PDB file of C-alpha atoms in Angstrom:
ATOM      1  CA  UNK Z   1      51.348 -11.617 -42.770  1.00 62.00           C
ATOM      2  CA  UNK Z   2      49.384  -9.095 -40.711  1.00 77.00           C
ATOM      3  CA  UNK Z   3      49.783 -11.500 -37.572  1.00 89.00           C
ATOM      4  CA  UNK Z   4      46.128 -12.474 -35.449  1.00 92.00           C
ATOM      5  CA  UNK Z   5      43.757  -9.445 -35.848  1.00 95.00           C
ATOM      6  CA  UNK Z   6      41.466  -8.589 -32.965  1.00 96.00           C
ATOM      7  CA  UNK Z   7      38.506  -5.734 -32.970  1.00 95.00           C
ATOM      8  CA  UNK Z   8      37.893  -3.331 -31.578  1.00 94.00           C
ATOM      9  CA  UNK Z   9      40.773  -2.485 -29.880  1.00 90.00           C
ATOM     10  CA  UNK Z  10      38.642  -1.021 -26.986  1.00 90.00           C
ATOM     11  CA  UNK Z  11      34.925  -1.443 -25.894  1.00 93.00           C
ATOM     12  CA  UNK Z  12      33.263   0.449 -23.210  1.00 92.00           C
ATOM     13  CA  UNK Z  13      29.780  -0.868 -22.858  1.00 93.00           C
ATOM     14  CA  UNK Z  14      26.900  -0.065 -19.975  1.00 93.00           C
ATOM     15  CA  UNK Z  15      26.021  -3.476 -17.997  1.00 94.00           C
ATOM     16  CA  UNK Z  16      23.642  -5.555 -19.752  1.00 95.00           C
ATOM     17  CA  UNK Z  17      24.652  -5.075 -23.313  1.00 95.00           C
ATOM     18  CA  UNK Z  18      26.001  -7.347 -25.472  1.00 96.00           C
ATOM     19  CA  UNK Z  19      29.484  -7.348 -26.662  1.00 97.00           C
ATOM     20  CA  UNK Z  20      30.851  -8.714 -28.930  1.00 97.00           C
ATOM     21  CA  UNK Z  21      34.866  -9.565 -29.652  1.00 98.00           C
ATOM     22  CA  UNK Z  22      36.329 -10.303 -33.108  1.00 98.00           C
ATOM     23  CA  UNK Z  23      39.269 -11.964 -34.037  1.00 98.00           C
ATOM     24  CA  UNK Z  24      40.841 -12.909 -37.453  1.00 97.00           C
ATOM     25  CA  UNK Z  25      43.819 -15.618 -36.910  1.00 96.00           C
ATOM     26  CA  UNK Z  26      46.721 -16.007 -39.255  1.00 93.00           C
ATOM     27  CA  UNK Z  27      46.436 -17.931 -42.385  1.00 93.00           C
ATOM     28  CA  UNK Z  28      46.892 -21.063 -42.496  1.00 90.00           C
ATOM     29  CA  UNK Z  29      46.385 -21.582 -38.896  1.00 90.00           C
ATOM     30  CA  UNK Z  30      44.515 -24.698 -37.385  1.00 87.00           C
ATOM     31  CA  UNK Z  31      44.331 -23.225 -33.896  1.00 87.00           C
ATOM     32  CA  UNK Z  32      42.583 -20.257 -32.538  1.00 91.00           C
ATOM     33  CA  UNK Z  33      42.928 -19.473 -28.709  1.00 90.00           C
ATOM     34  CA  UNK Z  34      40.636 -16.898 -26.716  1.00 93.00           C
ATOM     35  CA  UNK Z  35      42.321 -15.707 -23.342  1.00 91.00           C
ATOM     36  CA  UNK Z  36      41.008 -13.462 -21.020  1.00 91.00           C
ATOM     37  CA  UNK Z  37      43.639 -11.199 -18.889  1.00 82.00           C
ATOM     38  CA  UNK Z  38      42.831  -9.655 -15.653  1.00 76.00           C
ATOM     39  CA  UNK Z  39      44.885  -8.275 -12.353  1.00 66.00           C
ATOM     40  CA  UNK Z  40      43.523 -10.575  -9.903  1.00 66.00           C
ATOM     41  CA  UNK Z  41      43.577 -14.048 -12.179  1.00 71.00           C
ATOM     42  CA  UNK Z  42      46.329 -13.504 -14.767  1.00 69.00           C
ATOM     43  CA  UNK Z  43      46.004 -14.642 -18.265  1.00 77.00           C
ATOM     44  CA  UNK Z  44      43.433 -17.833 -18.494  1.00 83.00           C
ATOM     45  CA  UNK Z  45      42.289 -19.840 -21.489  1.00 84.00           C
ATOM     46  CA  UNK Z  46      38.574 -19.428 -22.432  1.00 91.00           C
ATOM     47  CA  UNK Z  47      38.204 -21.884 -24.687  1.00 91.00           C
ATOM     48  CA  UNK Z  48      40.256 -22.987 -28.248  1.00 88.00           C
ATOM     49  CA  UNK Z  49      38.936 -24.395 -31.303  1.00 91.00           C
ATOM     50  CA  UNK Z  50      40.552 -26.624 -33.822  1.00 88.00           C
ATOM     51  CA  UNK Z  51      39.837 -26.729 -37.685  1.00 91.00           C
ATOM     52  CA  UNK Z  52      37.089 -24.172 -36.547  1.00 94.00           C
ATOM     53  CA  UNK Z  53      35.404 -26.742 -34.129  1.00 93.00           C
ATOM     54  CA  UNK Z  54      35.536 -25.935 -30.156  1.00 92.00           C
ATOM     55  CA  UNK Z  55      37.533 -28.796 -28.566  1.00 86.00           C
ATOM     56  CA  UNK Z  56      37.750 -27.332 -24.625  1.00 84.00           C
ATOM     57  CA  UNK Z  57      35.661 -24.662 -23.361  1.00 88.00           C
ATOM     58  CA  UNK Z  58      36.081 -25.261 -19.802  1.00 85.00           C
ATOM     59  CA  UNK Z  59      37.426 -22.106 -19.369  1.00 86.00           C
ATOM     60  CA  UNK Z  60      34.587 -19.984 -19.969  1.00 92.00           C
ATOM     61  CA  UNK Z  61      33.116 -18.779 -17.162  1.00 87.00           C
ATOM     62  CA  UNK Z  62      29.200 -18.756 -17.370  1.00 88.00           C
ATOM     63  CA  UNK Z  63      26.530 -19.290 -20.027  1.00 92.00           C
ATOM     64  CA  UNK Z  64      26.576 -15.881 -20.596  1.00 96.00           C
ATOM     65  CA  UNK Z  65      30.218 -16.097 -22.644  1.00 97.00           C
ATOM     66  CA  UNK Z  66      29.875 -18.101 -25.954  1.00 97.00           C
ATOM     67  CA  UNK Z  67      32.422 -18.199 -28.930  1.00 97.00           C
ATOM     68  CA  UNK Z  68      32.172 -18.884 -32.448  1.00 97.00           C
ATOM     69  CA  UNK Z  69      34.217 -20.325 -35.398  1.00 97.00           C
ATOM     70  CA  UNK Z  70      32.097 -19.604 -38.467  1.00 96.00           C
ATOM     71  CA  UNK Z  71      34.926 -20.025 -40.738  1.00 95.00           C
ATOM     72  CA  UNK Z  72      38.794 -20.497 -40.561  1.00 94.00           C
ATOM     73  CA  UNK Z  73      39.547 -16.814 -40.989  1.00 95.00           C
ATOM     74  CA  UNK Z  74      37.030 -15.104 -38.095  1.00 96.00           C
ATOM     75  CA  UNK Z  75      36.157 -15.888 -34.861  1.00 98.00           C
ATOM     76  CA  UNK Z  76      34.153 -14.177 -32.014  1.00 98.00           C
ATOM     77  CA  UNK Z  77      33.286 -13.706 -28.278  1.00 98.00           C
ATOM     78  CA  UNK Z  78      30.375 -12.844 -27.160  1.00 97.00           C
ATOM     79  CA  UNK Z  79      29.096 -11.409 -23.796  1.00 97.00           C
ATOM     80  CA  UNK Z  80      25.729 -11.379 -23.418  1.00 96.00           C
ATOM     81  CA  UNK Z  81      24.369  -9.565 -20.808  1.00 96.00           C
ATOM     82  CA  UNK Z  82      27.724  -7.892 -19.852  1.00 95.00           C
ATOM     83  CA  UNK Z  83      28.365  -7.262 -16.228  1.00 95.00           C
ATOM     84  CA  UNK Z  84      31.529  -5.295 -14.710  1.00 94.00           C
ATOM     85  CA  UNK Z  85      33.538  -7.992 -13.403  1.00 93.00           C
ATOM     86  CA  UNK Z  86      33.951  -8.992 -17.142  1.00 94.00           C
ATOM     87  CA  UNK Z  87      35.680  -6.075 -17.395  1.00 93.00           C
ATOM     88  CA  UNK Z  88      39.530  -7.344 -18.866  1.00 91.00           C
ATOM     89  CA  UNK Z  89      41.708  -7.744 -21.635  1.00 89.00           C
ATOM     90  CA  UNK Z  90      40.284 -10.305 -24.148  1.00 94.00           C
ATOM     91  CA  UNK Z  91      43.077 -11.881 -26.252  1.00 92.00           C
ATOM     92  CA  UNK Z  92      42.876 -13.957 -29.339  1.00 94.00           C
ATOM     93  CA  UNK Z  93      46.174 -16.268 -30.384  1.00 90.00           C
ATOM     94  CA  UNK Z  94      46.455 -18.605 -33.284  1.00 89.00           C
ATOM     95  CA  UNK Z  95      49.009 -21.626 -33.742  1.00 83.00           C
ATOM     96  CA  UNK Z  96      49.846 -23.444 -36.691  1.00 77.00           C
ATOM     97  CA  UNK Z  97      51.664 -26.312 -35.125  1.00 65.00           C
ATOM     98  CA  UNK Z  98      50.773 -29.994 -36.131  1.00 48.00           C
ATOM     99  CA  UNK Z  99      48.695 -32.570 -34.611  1.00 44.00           C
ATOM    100  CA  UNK Z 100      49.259 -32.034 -30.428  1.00 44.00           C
ATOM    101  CA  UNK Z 101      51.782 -29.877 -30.233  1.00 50.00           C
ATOM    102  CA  UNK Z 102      49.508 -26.591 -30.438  1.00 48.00           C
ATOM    103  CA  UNK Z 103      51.194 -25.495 -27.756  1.00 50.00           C
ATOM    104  CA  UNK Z 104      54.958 -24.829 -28.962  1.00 53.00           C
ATOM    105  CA  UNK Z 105      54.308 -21.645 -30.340  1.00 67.00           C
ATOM    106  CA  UNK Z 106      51.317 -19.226 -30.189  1.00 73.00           C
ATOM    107  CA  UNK Z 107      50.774 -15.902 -31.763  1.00 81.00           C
ATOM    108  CA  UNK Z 108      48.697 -13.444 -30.111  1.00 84.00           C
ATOM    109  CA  UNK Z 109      46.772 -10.536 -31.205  1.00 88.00           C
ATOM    110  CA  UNK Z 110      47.019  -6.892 -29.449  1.00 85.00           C
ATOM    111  CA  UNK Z 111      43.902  -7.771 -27.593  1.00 90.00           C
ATOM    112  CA  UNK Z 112      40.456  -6.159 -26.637  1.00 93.00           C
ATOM    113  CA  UNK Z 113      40.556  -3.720 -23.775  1.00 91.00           C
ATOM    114  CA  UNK Z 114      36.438  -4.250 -22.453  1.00 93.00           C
ATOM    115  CA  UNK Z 115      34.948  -1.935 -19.790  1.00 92.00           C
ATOM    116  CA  UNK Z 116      31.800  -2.618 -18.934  1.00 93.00           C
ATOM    117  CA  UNK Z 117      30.295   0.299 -16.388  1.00 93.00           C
TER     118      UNK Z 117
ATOM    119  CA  UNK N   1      46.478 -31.197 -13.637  1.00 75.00           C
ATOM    120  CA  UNK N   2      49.244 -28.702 -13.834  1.00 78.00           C
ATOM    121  CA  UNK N   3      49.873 -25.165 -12.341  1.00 86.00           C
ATOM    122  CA  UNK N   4      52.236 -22.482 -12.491  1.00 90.00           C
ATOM    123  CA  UNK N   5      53.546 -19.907 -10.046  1.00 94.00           C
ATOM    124  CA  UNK N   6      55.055 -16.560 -10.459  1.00 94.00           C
ATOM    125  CA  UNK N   7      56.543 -15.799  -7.309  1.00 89.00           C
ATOM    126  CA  UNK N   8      57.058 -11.748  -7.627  1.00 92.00           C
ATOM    127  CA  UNK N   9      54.186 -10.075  -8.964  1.00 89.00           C
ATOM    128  CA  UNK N  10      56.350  -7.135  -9.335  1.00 92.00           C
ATOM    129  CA  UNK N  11      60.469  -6.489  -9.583  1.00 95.00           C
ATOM    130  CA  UNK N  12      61.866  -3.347  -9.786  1.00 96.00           C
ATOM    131  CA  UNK N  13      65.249  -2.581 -11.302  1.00 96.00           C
ATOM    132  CA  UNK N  14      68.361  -0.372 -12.428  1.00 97.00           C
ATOM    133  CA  UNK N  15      69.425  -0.007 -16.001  1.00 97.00           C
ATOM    134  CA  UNK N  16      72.350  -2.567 -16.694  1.00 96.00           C
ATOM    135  CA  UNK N  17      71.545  -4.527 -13.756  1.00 97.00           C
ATOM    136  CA  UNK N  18      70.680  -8.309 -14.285  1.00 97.00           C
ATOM    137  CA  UNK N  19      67.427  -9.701 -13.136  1.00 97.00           C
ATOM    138  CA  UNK N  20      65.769 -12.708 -12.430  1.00 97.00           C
ATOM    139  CA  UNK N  21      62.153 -13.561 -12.622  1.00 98.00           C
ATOM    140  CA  UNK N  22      61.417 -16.394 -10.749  1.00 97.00           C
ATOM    141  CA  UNK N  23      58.732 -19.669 -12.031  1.00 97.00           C
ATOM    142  CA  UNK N  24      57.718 -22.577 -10.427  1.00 96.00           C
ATOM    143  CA  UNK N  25      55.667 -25.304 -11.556  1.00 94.00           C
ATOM    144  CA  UNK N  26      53.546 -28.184 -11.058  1.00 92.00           C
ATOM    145  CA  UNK N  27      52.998 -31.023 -13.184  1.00 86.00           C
ATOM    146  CA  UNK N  28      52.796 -35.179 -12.957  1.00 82.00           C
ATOM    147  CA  UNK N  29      54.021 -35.628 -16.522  1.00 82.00           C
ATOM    148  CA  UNK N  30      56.491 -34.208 -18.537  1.00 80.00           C
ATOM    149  CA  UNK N  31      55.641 -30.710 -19.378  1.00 83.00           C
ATOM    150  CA  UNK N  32      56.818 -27.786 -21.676  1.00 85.00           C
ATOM    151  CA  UNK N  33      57.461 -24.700 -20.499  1.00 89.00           C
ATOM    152  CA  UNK N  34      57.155 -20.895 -21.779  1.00 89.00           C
ATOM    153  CA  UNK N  35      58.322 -17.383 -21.061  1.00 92.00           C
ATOM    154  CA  UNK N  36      55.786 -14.542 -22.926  1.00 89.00           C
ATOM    155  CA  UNK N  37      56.587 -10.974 -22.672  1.00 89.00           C
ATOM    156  CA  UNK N  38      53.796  -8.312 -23.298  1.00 82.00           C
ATOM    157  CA  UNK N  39      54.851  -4.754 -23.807  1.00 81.00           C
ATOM    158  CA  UNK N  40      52.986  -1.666 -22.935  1.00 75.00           C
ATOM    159  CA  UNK N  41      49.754  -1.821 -24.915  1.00 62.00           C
ATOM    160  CA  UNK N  42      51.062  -4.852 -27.158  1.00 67.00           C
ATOM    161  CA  UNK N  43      50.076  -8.299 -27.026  1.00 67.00           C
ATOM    162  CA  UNK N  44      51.768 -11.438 -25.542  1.00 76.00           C
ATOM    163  CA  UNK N  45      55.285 -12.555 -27.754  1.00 80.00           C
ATOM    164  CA  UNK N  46      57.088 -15.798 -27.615  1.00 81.00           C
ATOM    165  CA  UNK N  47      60.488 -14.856 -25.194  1.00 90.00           C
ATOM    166  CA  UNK N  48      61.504 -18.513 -25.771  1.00 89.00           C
ATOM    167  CA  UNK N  49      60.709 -21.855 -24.678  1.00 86.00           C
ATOM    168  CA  UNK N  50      61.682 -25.015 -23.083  1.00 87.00           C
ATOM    169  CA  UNK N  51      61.162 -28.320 -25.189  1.00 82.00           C
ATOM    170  CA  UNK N  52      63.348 -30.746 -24.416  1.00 81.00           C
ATOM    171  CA  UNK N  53      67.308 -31.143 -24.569  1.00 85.00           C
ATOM    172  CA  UNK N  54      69.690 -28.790 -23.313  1.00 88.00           C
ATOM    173  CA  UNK N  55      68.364 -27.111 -20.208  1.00 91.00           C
ATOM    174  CA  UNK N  56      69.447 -23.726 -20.345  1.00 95.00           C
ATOM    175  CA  UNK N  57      67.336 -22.303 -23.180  1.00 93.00           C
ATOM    176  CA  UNK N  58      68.209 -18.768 -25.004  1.00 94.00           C
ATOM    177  CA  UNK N  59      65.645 -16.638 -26.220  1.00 91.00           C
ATOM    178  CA  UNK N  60      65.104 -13.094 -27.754  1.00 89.00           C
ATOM    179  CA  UNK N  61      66.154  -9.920 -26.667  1.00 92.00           C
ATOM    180  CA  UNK N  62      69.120 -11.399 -24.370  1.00 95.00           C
ATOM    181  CA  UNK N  63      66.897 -13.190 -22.315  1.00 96.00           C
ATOM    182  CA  UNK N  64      68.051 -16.889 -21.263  1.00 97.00           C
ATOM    183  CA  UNK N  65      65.559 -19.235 -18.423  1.00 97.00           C
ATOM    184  CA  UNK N  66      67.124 -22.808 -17.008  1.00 95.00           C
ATOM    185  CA  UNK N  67      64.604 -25.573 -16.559  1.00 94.00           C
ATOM    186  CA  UNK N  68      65.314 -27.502 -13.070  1.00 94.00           C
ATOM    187  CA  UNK N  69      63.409 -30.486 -13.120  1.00 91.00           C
ATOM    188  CA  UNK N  70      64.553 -31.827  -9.349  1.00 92.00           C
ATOM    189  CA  UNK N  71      63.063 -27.705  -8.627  1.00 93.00           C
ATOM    190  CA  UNK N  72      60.437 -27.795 -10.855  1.00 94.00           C
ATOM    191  CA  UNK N  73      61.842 -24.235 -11.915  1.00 96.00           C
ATOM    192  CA  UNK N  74      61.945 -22.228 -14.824  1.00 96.00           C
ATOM    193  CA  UNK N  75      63.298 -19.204 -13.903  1.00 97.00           C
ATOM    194  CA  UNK N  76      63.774 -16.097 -16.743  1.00 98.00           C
ATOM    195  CA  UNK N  77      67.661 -14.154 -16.367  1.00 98.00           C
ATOM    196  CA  UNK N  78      69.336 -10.976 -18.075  1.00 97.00           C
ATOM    197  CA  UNK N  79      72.759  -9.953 -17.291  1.00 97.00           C
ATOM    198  CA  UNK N  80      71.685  -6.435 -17.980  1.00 97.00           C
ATOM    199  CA  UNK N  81      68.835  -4.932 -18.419  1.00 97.00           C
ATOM    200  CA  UNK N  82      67.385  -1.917 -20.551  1.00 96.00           C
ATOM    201  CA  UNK N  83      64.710   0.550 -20.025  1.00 95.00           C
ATOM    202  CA  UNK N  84      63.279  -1.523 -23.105  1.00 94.00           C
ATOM    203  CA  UNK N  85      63.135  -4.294 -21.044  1.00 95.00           C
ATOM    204  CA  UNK N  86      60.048  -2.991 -18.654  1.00 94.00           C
ATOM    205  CA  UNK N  87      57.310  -4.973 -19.357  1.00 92.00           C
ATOM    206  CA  UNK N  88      55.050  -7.650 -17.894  1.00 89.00           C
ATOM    207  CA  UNK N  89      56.531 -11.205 -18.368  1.00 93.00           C
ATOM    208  CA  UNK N  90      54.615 -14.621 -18.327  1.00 91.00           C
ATOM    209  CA  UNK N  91      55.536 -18.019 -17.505  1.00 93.00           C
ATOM    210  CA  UNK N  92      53.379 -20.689 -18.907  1.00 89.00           C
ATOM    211  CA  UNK N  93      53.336 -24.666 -18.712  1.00 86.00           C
ATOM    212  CA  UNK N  94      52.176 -27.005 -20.938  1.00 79.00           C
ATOM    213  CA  UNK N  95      51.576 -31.152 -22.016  1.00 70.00           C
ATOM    214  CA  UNK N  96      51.295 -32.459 -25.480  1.00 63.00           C
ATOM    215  CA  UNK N  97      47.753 -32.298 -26.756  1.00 56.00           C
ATOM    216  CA  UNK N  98      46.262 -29.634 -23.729  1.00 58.00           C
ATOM    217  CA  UNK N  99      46.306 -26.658 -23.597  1.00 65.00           C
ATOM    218  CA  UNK N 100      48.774 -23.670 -22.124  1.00 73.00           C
ATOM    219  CA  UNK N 101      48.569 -22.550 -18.487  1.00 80.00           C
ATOM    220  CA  UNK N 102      49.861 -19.274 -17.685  1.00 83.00           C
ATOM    221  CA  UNK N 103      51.514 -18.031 -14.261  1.00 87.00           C
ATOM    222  CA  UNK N 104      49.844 -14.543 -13.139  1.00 83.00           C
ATOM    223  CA  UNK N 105      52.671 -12.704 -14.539  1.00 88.00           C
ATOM    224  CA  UNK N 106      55.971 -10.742 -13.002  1.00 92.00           C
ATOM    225  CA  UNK N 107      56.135  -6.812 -13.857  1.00 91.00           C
ATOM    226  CA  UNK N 108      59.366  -6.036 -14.349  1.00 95.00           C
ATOM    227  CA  UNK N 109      60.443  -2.078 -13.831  1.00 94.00           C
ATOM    228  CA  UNK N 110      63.474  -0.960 -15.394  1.00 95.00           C
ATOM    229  CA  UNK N 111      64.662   2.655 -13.595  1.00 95.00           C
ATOM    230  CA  UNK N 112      67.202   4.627 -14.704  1.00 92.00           C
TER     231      UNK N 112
END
């Protein structure tokens, strides 16, 4: 297996444009994860989806972040308008694990480097 | 709710050394508990992890942590360290059914 796919590798966008992140999860796998990684507040969970349907989205940080599940193969983040302090690494992770214990092992995709000027 | 705490945001270190990365935690029920390593332009891998049973867990790459419940510790050791080894390295608690909570990671500098 090609392990969780995320696209594009890098974005560098001007403030107020939309971006959008894409992420293909393994096979197979009931659980797709978006994180976002910064300096100042570590890795934190956006929000996670089960059998494609978004069960905690707590994490996200305004209305201006939403996240899809159109299928169980693709998923995507969207940033819309972008501002600089979502500037980060967006990752993507998928687990395959039973029933509630989605947490023993998560795969992770190379992640999204976004720069938004 | 629970909360984790990486208590060097940085360690630096000579080849062949040993190390220790140091995690503390916070939790009112019984948790799980996670060491991720992400390489230079890689994403996050699995180190090992902390289920339940024996305390002292082994993971990949040499890398061993020992869960201290009376500490609430979970602190990451290798007797000797590579320049392979430099990295950033997360600590991460979780509860059946909720979701992971990550520390704000350790960078760990391996000189020569």
């Amino acid at each position: 297996d090609a392990g969780v796919i995320q696209s594009p590798r890098h974005e560098v966008t001007e403030m107020g444009q939309e971006v959008t992140l894409r992420c293909k999860p393994i096979s197979g796998h009931d659980y797709l994860f978006w994180y976002r990684q910064t300096m100042m507040r570590g890795l934190e969970l956006l929000i996670y989806f089960n059998n494609n349907v978004p069960i905690d989205d707590s994490g996200m940080p305004e209305d201006r972040f939403s996240a899809k599940m159109p299928n169980a193969s693709f998923s995507t983040l969207k940033i819309q308008p972008s501002e600089p302090r979502d500037s980060a690494v967006y990752f993507c992770a998928s687990s395959d694990a039973p029933g509630t214990d989605s947490n023993e092992k998560l795969f992770f995709g190379s992640g999204t480097q976004l720069s938004v000027l | 709710a629970q909360s984790v705490t990486q208590l060097d945001s940085q360690v630096p270190v000579f080849e062949e050394a040993p190390v220790e990365l140091r995690c503390n935690y916070s939790s009112s029920v019984s948790v799980y508990l996670f060491w991720y390593v992400q390489y230079p332009n890689q994403g996050l891998q699995l180190l090992l992890k902390y289920l339940s049973g024996s305390t002292l867990v082994k993971g990949i790459n040499g890398f061993e942590a020992e869960f201290n419940k009376s500490q609430t510790s979970f602190h990451l050791r290798k007797p000797s360290v590579h320049i392979s080894d430099t990295a950033e390295y997360f600590c991460a608690v979780g509860v059946v059914g909720n979701k992971l909570v990550f520390g704000a990671g350790t960078i760990l500098r391996v000189k020569s």
